[in-house]
PDB file of C-alpha atoms in Angstrom:
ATOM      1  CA  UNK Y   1      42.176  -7.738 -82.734  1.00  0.00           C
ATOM      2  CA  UNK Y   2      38.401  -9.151 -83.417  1.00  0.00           C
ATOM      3  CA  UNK Y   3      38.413 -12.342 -85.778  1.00  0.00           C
ATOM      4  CA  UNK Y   4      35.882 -10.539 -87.697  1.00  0.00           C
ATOM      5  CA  UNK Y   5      35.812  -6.785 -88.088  1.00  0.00           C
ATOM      6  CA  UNK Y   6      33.192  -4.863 -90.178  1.00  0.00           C
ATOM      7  CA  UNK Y   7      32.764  -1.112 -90.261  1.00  0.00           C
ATOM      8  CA  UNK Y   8      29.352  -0.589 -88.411  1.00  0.00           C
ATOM      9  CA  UNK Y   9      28.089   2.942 -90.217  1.00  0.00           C
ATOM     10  CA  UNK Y  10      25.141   3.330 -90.969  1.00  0.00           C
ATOM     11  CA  UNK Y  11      25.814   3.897 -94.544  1.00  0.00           C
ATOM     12  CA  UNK Y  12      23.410   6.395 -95.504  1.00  0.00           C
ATOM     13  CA  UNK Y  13      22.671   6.486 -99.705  1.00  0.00           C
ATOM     14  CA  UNK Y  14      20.084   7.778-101.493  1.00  0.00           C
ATOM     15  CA  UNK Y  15      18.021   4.921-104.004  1.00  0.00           C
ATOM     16  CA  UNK Y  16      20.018   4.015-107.184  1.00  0.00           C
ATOM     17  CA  UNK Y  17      23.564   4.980-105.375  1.00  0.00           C
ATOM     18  CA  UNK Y  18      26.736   1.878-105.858  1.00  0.00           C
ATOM     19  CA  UNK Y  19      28.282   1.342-102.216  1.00  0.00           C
ATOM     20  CA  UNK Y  20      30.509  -1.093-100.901  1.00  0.00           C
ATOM     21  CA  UNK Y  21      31.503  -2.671 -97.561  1.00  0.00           C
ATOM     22  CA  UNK Y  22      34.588  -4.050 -96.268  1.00  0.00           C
ATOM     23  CA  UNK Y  23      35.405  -6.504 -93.734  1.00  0.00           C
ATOM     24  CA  UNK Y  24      38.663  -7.876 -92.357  1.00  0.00           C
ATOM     25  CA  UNK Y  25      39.248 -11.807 -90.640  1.00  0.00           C
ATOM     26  CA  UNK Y  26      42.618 -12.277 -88.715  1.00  0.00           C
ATOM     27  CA  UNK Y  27      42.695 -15.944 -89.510  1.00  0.00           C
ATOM     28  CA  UNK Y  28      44.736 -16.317 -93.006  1.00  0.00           C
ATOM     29  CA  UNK Y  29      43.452 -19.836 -92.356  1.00  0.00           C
ATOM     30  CA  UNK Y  30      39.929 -19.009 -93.010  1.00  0.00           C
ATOM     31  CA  UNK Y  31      38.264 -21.182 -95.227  1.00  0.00           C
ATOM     32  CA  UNK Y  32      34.626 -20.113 -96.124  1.00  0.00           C
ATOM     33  CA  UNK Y  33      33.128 -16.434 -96.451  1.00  0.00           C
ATOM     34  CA  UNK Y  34      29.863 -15.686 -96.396  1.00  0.00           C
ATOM     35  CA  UNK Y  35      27.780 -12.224 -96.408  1.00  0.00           C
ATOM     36  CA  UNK Y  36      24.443 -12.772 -94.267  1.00  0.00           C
ATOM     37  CA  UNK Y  37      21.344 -10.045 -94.164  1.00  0.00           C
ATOM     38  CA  UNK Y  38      19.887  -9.231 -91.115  1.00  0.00           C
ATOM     39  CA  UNK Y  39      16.898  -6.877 -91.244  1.00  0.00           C
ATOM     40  CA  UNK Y  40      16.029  -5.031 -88.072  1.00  0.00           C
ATOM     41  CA  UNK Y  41      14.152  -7.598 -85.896  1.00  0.00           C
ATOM     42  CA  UNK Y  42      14.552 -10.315 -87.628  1.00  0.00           C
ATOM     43  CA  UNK Y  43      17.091 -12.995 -87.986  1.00  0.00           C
ATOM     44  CA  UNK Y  44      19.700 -13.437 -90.611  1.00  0.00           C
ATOM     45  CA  UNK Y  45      19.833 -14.916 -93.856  1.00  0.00           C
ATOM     46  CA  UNK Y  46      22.026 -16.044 -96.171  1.00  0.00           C
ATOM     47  CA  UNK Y  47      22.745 -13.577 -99.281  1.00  0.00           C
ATOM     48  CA  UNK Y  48      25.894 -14.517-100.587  1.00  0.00           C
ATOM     49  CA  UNK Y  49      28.329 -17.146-100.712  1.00  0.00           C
ATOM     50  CA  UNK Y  50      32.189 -15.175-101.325  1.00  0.00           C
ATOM     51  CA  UNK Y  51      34.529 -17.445-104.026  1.00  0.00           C
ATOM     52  CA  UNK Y  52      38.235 -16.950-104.484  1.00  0.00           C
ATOM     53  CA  UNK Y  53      36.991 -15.854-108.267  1.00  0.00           C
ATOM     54  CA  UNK Y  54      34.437 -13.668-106.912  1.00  0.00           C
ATOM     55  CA  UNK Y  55      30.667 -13.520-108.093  1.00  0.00           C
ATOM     56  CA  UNK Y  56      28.422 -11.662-108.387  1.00  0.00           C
ATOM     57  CA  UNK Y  57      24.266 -12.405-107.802  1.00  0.00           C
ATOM     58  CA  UNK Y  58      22.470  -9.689-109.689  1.00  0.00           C
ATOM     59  CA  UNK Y  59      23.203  -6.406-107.829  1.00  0.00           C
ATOM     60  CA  UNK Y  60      25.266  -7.862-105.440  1.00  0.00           C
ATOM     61  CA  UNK Y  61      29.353  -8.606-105.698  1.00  0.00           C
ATOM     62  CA  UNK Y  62      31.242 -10.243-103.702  1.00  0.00           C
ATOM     63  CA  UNK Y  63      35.076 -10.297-103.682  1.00  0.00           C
ATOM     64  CA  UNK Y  64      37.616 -11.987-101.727  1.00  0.00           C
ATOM     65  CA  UNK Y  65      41.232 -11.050-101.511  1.00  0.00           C
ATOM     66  CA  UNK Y  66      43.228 -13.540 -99.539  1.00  0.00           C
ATOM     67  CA  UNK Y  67      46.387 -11.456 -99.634  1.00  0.00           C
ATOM     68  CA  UNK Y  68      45.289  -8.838 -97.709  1.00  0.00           C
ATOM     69  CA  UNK Y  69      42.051 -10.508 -95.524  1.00  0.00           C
ATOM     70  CA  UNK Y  70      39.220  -9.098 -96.338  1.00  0.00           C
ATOM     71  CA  UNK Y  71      36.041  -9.579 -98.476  1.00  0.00           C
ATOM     72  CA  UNK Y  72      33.926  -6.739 -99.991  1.00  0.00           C
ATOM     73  CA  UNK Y  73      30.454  -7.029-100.615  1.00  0.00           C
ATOM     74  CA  UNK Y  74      28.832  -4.054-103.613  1.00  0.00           C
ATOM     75  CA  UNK Y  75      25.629  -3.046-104.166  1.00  0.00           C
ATOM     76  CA  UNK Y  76      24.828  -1.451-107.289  1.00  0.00           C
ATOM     77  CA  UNK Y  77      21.569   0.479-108.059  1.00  0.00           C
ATOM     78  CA  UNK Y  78      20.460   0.100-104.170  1.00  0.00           C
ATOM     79  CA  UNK Y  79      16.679  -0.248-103.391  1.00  0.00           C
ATOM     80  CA  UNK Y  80      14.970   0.724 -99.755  1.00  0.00           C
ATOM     81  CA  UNK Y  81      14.627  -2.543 -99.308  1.00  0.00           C
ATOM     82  CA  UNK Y  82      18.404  -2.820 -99.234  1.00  0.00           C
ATOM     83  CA  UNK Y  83      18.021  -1.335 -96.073  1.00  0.00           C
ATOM     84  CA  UNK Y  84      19.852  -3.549 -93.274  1.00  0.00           C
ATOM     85  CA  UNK Y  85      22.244  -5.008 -91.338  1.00  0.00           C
ATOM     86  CA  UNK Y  86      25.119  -6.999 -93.827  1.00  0.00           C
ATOM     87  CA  UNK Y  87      26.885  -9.792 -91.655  1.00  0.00           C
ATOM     88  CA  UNK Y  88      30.526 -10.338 -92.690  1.00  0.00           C
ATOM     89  CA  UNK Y  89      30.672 -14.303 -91.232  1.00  0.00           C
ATOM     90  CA  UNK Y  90      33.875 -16.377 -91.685  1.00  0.00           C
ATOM     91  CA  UNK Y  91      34.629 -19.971 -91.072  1.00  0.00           C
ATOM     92  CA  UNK Y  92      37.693 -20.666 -89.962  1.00  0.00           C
ATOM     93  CA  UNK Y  93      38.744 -24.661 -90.437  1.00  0.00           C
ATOM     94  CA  UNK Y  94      35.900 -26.445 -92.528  1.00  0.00           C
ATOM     95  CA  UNK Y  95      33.935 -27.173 -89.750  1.00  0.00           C
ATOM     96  CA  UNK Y  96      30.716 -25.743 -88.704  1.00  0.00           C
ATOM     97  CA  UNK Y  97      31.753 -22.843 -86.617  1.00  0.00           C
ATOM     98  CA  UNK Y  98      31.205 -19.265 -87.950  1.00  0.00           C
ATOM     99  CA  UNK Y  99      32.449 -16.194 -86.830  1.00  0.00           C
ATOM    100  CA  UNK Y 100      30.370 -13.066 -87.182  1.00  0.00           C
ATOM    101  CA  UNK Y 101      30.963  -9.739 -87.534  1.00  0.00           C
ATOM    102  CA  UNK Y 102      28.677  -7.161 -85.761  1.00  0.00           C
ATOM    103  CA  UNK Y 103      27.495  -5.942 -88.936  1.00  0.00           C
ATOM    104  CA  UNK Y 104      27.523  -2.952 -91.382  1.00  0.00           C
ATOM    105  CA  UNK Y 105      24.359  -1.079 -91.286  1.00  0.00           C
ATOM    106  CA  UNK Y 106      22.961   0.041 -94.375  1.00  0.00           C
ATOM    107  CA  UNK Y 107      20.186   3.021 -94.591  1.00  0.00           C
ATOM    108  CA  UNK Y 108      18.695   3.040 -98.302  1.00  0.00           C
ATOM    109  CA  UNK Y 109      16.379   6.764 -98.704  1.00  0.00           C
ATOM    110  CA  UNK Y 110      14.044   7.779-101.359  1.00  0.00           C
TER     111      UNK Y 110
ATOM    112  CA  UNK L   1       9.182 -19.471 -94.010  1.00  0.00           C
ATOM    113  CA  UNK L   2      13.078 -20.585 -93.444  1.00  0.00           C
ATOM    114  CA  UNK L   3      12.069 -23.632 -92.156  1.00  0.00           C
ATOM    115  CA  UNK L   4      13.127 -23.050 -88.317  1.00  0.00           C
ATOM    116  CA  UNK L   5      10.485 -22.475 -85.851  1.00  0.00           C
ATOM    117  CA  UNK L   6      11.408 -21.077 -82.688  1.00  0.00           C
ATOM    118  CA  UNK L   7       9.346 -20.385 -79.547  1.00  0.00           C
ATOM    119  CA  UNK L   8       8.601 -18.310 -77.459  1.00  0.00           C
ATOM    120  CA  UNK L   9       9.398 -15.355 -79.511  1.00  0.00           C
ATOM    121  CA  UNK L  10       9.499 -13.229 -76.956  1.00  0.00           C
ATOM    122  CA  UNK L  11      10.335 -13.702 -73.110  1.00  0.00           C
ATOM    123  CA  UNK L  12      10.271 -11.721 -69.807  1.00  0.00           C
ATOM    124  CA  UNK L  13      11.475 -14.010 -66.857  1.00  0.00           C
ATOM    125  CA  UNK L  14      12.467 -13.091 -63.313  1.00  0.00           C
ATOM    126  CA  UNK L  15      15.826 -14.080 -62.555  1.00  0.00           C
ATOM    127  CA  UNK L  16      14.573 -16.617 -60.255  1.00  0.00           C
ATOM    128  CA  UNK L  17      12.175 -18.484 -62.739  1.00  0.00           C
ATOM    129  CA  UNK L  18      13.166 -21.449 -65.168  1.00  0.00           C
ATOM    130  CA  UNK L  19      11.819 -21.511 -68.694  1.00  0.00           C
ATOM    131  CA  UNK L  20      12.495 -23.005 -71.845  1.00  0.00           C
ATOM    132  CA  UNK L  21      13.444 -22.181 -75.124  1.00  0.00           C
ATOM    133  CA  UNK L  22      12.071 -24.594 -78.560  1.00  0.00           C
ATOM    134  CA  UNK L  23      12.995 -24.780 -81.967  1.00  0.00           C
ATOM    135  CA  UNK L  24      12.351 -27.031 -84.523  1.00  0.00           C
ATOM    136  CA  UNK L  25      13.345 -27.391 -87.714  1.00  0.00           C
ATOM    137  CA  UNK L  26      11.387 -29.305 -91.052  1.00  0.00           C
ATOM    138  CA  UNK L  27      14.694 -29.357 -93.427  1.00  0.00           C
ATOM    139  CA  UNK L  28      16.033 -32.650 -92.391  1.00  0.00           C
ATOM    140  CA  UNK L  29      19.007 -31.497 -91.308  1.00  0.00           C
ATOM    141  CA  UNK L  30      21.603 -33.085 -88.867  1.00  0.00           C
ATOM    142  CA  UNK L  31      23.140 -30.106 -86.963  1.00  0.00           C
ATOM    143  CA  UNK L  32      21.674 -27.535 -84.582  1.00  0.00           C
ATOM    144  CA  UNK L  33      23.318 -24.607 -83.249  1.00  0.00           C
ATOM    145  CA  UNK L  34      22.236 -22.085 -80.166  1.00  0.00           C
ATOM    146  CA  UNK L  35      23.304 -18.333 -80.994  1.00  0.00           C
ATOM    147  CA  UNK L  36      23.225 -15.441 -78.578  1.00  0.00           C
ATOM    148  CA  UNK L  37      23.149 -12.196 -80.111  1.00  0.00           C
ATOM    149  CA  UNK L  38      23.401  -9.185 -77.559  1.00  0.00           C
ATOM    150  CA  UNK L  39      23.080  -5.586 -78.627  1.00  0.00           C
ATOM    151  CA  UNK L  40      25.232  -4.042 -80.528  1.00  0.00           C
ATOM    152  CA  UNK L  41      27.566  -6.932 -80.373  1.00  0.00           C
ATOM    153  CA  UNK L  42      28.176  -9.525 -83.001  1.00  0.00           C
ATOM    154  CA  UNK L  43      26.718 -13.488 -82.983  1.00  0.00           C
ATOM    155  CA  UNK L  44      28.224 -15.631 -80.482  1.00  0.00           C
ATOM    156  CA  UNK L  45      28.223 -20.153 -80.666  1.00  0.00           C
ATOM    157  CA  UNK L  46      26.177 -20.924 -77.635  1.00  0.00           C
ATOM    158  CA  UNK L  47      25.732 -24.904 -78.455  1.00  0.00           C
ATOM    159  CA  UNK L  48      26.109 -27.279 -81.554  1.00  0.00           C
ATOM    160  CA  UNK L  49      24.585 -30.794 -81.829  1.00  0.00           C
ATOM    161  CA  UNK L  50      25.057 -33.005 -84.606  1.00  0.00           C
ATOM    162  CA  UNK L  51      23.174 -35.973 -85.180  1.00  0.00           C
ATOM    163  CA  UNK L  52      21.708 -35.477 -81.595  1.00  0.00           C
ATOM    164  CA  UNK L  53      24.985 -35.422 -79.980  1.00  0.00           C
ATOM    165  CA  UNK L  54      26.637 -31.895 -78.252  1.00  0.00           C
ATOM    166  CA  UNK L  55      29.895 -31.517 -80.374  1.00  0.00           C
ATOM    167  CA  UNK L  56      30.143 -28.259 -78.845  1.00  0.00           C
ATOM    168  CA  UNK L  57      29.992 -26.025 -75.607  1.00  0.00           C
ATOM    169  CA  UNK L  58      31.315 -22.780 -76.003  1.00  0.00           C
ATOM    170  CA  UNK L  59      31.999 -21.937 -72.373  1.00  0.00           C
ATOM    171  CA  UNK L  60      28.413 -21.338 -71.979  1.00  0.00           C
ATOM    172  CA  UNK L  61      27.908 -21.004 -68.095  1.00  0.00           C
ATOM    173  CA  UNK L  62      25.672 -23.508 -66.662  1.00  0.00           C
ATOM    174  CA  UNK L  63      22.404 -22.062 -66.120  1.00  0.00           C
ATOM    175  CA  UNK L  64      22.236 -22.602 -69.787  1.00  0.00           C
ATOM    176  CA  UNK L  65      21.309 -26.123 -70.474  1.00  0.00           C
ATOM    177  CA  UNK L  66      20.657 -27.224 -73.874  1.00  0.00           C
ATOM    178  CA  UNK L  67      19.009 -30.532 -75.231  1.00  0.00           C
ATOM    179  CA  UNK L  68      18.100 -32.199 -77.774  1.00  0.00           C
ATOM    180  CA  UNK L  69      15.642 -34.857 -78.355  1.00  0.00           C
ATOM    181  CA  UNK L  70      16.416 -35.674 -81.722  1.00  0.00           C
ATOM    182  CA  UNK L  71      17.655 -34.193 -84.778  1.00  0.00           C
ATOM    183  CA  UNK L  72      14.287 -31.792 -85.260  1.00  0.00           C
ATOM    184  CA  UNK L  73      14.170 -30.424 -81.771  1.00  0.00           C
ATOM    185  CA  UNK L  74      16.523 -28.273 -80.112  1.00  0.00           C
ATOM    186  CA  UNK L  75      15.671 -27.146 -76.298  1.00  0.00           C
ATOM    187  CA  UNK L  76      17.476 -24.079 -73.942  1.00  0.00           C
ATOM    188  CA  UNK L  77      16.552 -24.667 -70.540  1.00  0.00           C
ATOM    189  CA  UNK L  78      17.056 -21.142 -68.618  1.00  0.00           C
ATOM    190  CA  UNK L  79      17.282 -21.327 -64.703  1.00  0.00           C
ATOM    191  CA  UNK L  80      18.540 -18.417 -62.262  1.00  0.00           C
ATOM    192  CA  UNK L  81      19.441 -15.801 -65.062  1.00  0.00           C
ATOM    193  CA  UNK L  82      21.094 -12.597 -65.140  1.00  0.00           C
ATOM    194  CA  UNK L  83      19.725  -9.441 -66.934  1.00  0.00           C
ATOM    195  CA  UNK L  84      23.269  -9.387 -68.934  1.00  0.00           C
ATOM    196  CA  UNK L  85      21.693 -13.000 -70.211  1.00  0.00           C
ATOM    197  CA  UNK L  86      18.548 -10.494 -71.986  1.00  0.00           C
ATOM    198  CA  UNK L  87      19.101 -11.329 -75.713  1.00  0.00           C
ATOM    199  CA  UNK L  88      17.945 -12.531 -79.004  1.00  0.00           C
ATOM    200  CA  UNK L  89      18.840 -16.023 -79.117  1.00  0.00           C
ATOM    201  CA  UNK L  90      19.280 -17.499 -82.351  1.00  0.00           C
ATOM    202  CA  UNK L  91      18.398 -21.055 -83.033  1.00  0.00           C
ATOM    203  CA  UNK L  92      20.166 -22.388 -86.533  1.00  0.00           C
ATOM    204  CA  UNK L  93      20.425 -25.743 -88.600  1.00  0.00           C
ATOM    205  CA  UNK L  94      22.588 -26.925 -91.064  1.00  0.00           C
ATOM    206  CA  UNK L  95      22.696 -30.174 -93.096  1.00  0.00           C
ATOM    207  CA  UNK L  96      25.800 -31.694 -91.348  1.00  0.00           C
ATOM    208  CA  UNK L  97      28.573 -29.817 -89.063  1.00  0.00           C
ATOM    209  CA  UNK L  98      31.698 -31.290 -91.059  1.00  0.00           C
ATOM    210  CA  UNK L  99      31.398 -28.976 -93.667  1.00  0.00           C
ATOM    211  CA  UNK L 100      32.054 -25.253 -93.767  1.00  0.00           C
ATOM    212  CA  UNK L 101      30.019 -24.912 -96.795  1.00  0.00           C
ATOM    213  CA  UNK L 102      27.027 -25.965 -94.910  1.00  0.00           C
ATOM    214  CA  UNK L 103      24.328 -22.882 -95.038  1.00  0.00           C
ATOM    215  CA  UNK L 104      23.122 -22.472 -91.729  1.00  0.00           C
ATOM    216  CA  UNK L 105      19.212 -21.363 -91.809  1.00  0.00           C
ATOM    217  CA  UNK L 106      18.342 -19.271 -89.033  1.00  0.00           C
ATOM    218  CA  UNK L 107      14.916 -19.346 -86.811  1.00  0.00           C
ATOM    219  CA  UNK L 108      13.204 -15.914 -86.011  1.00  0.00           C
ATOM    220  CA  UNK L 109      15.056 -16.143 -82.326  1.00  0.00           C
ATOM    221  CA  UNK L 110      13.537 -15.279 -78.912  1.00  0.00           C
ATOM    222  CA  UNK L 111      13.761 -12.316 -77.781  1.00  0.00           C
ATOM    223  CA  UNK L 112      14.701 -12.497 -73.785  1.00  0.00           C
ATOM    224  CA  UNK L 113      14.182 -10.352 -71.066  1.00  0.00           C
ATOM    225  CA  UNK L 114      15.703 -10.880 -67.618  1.00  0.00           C
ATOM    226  CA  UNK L 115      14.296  -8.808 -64.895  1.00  0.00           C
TER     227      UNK L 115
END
Protein backbone atom coordinates (compact mmCIF):
# COMPACT_ATOMS: atom_id res chain seq x y z
CA UNK A 1 0.00 0.00 0.00
CA UNK A 2 1.52 3.67 -0.96
CA UNK A 3 2.07 5.94 2.25
CA UNK A 4 0.23 8.48 0.39
CA UNK A 5 -2.57 7.70 -2.03
CA UNK A 6 -4.59 10.38 -3.95
CA UNK A 7 -7.08 9.70 -6.70
CA UNK A 8 -5.25 11.07 -9.88
CA UNK A 9 -8.54 12.09 -12.22
CA UNK A 10 -8.52 14.67 -13.88
CA UNK A 11 -11.53 16.08 -12.29
CA UNK A 12 -13.23 17.77 -14.97
CA UNK A 13 -15.95 20.76 -13.61
CA UNK A 14 -17.35 23.41 -15.22
CA UNK A 15 -16.56 27.25 -13.39
CA UNK A 16 -18.65 27.84 -10.20
CA UNK A 17 -19.04 23.81 -9.56
CA UNK A 18 -18.11 22.55 -5.38
CA UNK A 19 -15.69 19.40 -5.72
CA UNK A 20 -13.74 17.62 -3.34
CA UNK A 21 -10.66 15.36 -3.16
CA UNK A 22 -9.68 12.64 -0.99
CA UNK A 23 -6.50 11.23 0.04
CA UNK A 24 -5.51 8.33 2.28
CA UNK A 25 -1.83 7.99 4.52
CA UNK A 26 -1.11 4.43 5.98
CA UNK A 27 0.82 5.87 8.86
CA UNK A 28 -1.86 6.46 11.85
CA UNK A 29 1.32 8.05 13.19
CA UNK A 30 1.27 10.88 10.85
CA UNK A 31 1.68 14.05 12.32
CA UNK A 32 1.33 17.05 9.85
CA UNK A 33 -0.99 17.34 6.62
CA UNK A 34 -0.57 19.59 4.17
CA UNK A 35 -2.37 20.21 0.61
CA UNK A 36 0.37 21.66 -1.93
CA UNK A 37 -0.58 23.19 -5.65
CA UNK A 38 1.34 22.29 -8.40
CA UNK A 39 0.46 23.98 -11.70
CA UNK A 40 1.60 22.27 -14.86
CA UNK A 41 5.34 23.16 -15.19
CA UNK A 42 5.90 24.63 -12.35
CA UNK A 43 6.79 23.65 -8.88
CA UNK A 44 4.59 23.32 -5.89
CA UNK A 45 3.35 25.53 -3.37
CA UNK A 46 1.95 25.53 -0.30
CA UNK A 47 -2.05 26.10 -0.17
CA UNK A 48 -3.15 24.73 2.90
CA UNK A 49 -2.11 23.69 6.16
CA UNK A 50 -4.91 20.55 7.37
CA UNK A 51 -5.84 20.98 11.48
CA UNK A 52 -7.49 18.28 13.53
CA UNK A 53 -10.48 21.13 13.72
CA UNK A 54 -10.35 21.67 10.14
CA UNK A 55 -10.24 25.19 8.34
CA UNK A 56 -11.09 26.55 5.89
CA UNK A 57 -9.06 29.58 3.69
CA UNK A 58 -11.71 31.29 1.63
CA UNK A 59 -12.87 28.72 -0.98
CA UNK A 60 -10.81 26.16 0.16
CA UNK A 61 -11.59 23.41 3.19
CA UNK A 62 -9.63 21.27 4.52
CA UNK A 63 -10.62 18.35 6.81
CA UNK A 64 -8.82 15.75 8.58
CA UNK A 65 -10.29 12.61 9.98
CA UNK A 66 -7.79 10.64 11.97
CA UNK A 67 -10.13 7.70 12.46
CA UNK A 68 -10.30 6.67 9.19
CA UNK A 69 -6.80 8.34 7.45
CA UNK A 70 -7.55 10.57 5.19
CA UNK A 71 -7.82 14.38 4.59
CA UNK A 72 -10.21 16.07 2.09
CA UNK A 73 -9.49 19.16 0.52
CA UNK A 74 -13.12 21.31 -1.13
CA UNK A 75 -13.31 23.79 -3.45
CA UNK A 76 -16.31 25.77 -3.62
CA UNK A 77 -17.26 28.16 -6.50
CA UNK A 78 -14.06 26.84 -8.62
CA UNK A 79 -12.26 29.37 -10.95
CA UNK A 80 -9.98 28.28 -14.22
CA UNK A 81 -7.37 29.20 -12.41
CA UNK A 82 -8.15 26.35 -10.03
CA UNK A 83 -6.90 24.38 -12.66
CA UNK A 84 -3.98 21.98 -11.32
CA UNK A 85 -2.32 19.44 -9.78
CA UNK A 86 -3.44 19.26 -5.64
CA UNK A 87 -0.54 17.43 -3.67
CA UNK A 88 -1.86 15.42 -0.70
CA UNK A 89 1.79 15.57 1.43
CA UNK A 90 2.02 13.98 4.92
CA UNK A 91 4.68 14.06 7.53
CA UNK A 92 5.08 11.27 9.31
CA UNK A 93 7.18 11.87 12.84
CA UNK A 94 7.74 15.76 13.30
CA UNK A 95 10.66 15.84 11.41
CA UNK A 96 11.27 17.28 8.09
CA UNK A 97 10.44 14.46 5.81
CA UNK A 98 7.25 14.64 3.66
CA UNK A 99 5.59 12.18 1.81
CA UNK A 100 3.79 13.09 -1.37
CA UNK A 101 1.13 11.91 -3.12
CA UNK A 102 1.20 11.89 -7.00
CA UNK A 103 -1.47 14.30 -7.12
CA UNK A 104 -5.18 14.86 -8.04
CA UNK A 105 -5.53 16.69 -11.22
CA UNK A 106 -8.02 19.24 -11.43
CA UNK A 107 -9.44 20.64 -14.99
CA UNK A 108 -11.58 23.94 -14.24
CA UNK A 109 -13.76 24.89 -17.95
CA UNK A 110 -15.62 27.93 -18.84
CA UNK B 1 9.23 35.02 -6.49
CA UNK B 2 9.32 32.03 -3.69
CA UNK B 3 12.54 32.91 -2.79
CA UNK B 4 14.47 29.70 -4.26
CA UNK B 5 16.48 30.11 -7.29
CA UNK B 6 17.43 27.17 -9.09
CA UNK B 7 19.66 26.71 -12.16
CA UNK B 8 19.88 25.48 -14.92
CA UNK B 9 16.25 25.23 -15.55
CA UNK B 10 16.52 23.07 -18.06
CA UNK B 11 19.24 20.32 -18.95
CA UNK B 12 20.16 17.89 -21.78
CA UNK B 13 23.40 15.89 -20.83
CA UNK B 14 24.92 12.81 -22.43
CA UNK B 15 25.20 10.09 -20.12
CA UNK B 16 28.83 10.41 -20.16
CA UNK B 17 29.06 14.21 -19.21
CA UNK B 18 29.15 15.71 -15.54
CA UNK B 19 27.15 18.81 -14.73
CA UNK B 20 25.84 20.56 -11.93
CA UNK B 21 22.79 21.51 -10.49
CA UNK B 22 22.46 25.24 -8.14
CA UNK B 23 20.01 26.58 -5.97
CA UNK B 24 19.97 29.20 -3.69
CA UNK B 25 17.78 30.40 -1.45
CA UNK B 26 17.33 34.38 0.17
CA UNK B 27 14.85 33.26 3.20
CA UNK B 28 17.43 32.56 5.76
CA UNK B 29 16.58 29.34 6.25
CA UNK B 30 18.62 26.38 7.77
CA UNK B 31 17.48 23.26 5.82
CA UNK B 32 17.75 22.27 2.16
CA UNK B 33 16.22 19.41 0.56
CA UNK B 34 16.90 17.73 -3.15
CA UNK B 35 13.50 16.34 -4.70
CA UNK B 36 13.20 14.18 -7.77
CA UNK B 37 9.97 14.22 -9.33
CA UNK B 38 9.60 11.69 -12.35
CA UNK B 39 6.51 11.55 -14.51
CA UNK B 40 3.58 10.58 -13.45
CA UNK B 41 5.02 9.53 -10.19
CA UNK B 42 4.82 11.32 -6.91
CA UNK B 43 7.93 13.54 -5.09
CA UNK B 44 10.68 11.54 -3.86
CA UNK B 45 13.63 12.92 -0.71
CA UNK B 46 16.77 12.92 -2.74
CA UNK B 47 19.04 14.86 0.06
CA UNK B 48 18.44 17.05 3.26
CA UNK B 49 21.05 19.36 4.87
CA UNK B 50 20.54 21.24 7.87
CA UNK B 51 22.67 23.85 9.02
CA UNK B 52 25.18 22.73 6.24
CA UNK B 53 25.35 19.28 7.42
CA UNK B 54 23.69 16.02 5.24
CA UNK B 55 21.10 14.67 7.84
CA UNK B 56 19.86 12.67 5.10
CA UNK B 57 20.59 10.27 2.07
CA UNK B 58 17.76 8.58 0.82
CA UNK B 59 19.47 5.70 -0.95
CA UNK B 60 20.30 8.04 -3.64
CA UNK B 61 22.86 6.06 -5.88
CA UNK B 62 26.14 7.63 -6.13
CA UNK B 63 26.42 9.40 -9.27
CA UNK B 64 24.33 11.82 -7.38
CA UNK B 65 26.51 13.92 -5.24
CA UNK B 66 25.11 16.71 -3.38
CA UNK B 67 26.88 19.69 -1.51
CA UNK B 68 26.53 22.33 0.21
CA UNK B 69 28.61 25.29 0.82
CA UNK B 70 26.66 26.90 3.32
CA UNK B 71 23.23 27.32 4.39
CA UNK B 72 22.18 29.49 1.00
CA UNK B 73 23.66 27.16 -1.54
CA UNK B 74 22.70 23.79 -2.34
CA UNK B 75 24.76 21.90 -5.29
CA UNK B 76 23.79 18.29 -7.35
CA UNK B 77 26.76 17.17 -9.00
CA UNK B 78 25.54 14.67 -11.94
CA UNK B 79 28.27 12.27 -13.41
CA UNK B 80 27.61 9.07 -15.72
CA UNK B 81 23.68 9.28 -15.72
CA UNK B 82 21.00 7.16 -16.88
CA UNK B 83 18.01 8.37 -19.04
CA UNK B 84 15.65 6.82 -16.10
CA UNK B 85 17.66 9.78 -14.02
CA UNK B 86 15.60 12.51 -16.78
CA UNK B 87 13.48 14.49 -14.25
CA UNK B 88 12.36 17.63 -12.66
CA UNK B 89 14.42 18.00 -9.72
CA UNK B 90 13.10 19.97 -7.03
CA UNK B 91 15.29 22.04 -4.84
CA UNK B 92 13.33 23.11 -1.35
CA UNK B 93 14.13 25.06 1.99
CA UNK B 94 12.67 25.18 5.15
CA UNK B 95 13.47 27.20 8.31
CA UNK B 96 14.85 24.24 10.39
CA UNK B 97 14.38 20.27 9.75
CA UNK B 98 13.17 19.47 13.46
CA UNK B 99 9.91 20.57 12.87
CA UNK B 100 7.13 19.08 10.78
CA UNK B 101 5.38 22.30 10.69
CA UNK B 102 8.20 23.77 8.81
CA UNK B 103 6.74 25.04 5.19
CA UNK B 104 9.05 23.91 2.74
CA UNK B 105 9.30 26.62 -0.28
CA UNK B 106 10.00 25.08 -3.43
CA UNK B 107 12.50 26.41 -6.38
CA UNK B 108 11.17 26.29 -10.06
CA UNK B 109 13.34 22.79 -10.44
CA UNK B 110 15.49 21.71 -13.43
CA UNK B 111 14.18 20.05 -15.81
CA UNK B 112 16.78 17.05 -16.90
CA UNK B 113 17.31 15.26 -19.86
CA UNK B 114 19.61 12.23 -20.13
CA UNK B 115 20.44 11.13 -23.56
Amino acid sequence: RKEVEQDPGPFNVPEGATVAFNCTYSNSASQSFFWYRQDCRKEPKLLMSVYSSGNEDGRFTAQLNRASQYISLLIRDSKLSDSATYLCVVNMDSSYKLIFGSGTRLLVRP
Amino acid sequence: ETGVTQTPRHLVMGMTNKKSLKCEQHLGHNAMYWYKQSAKKPLELMFVYNFKEQTENNSVPSRFSPECPNSSHLFLHLHTLQPEDSALYLCASSQDRGSGTDTQYFGPGTRLTVL
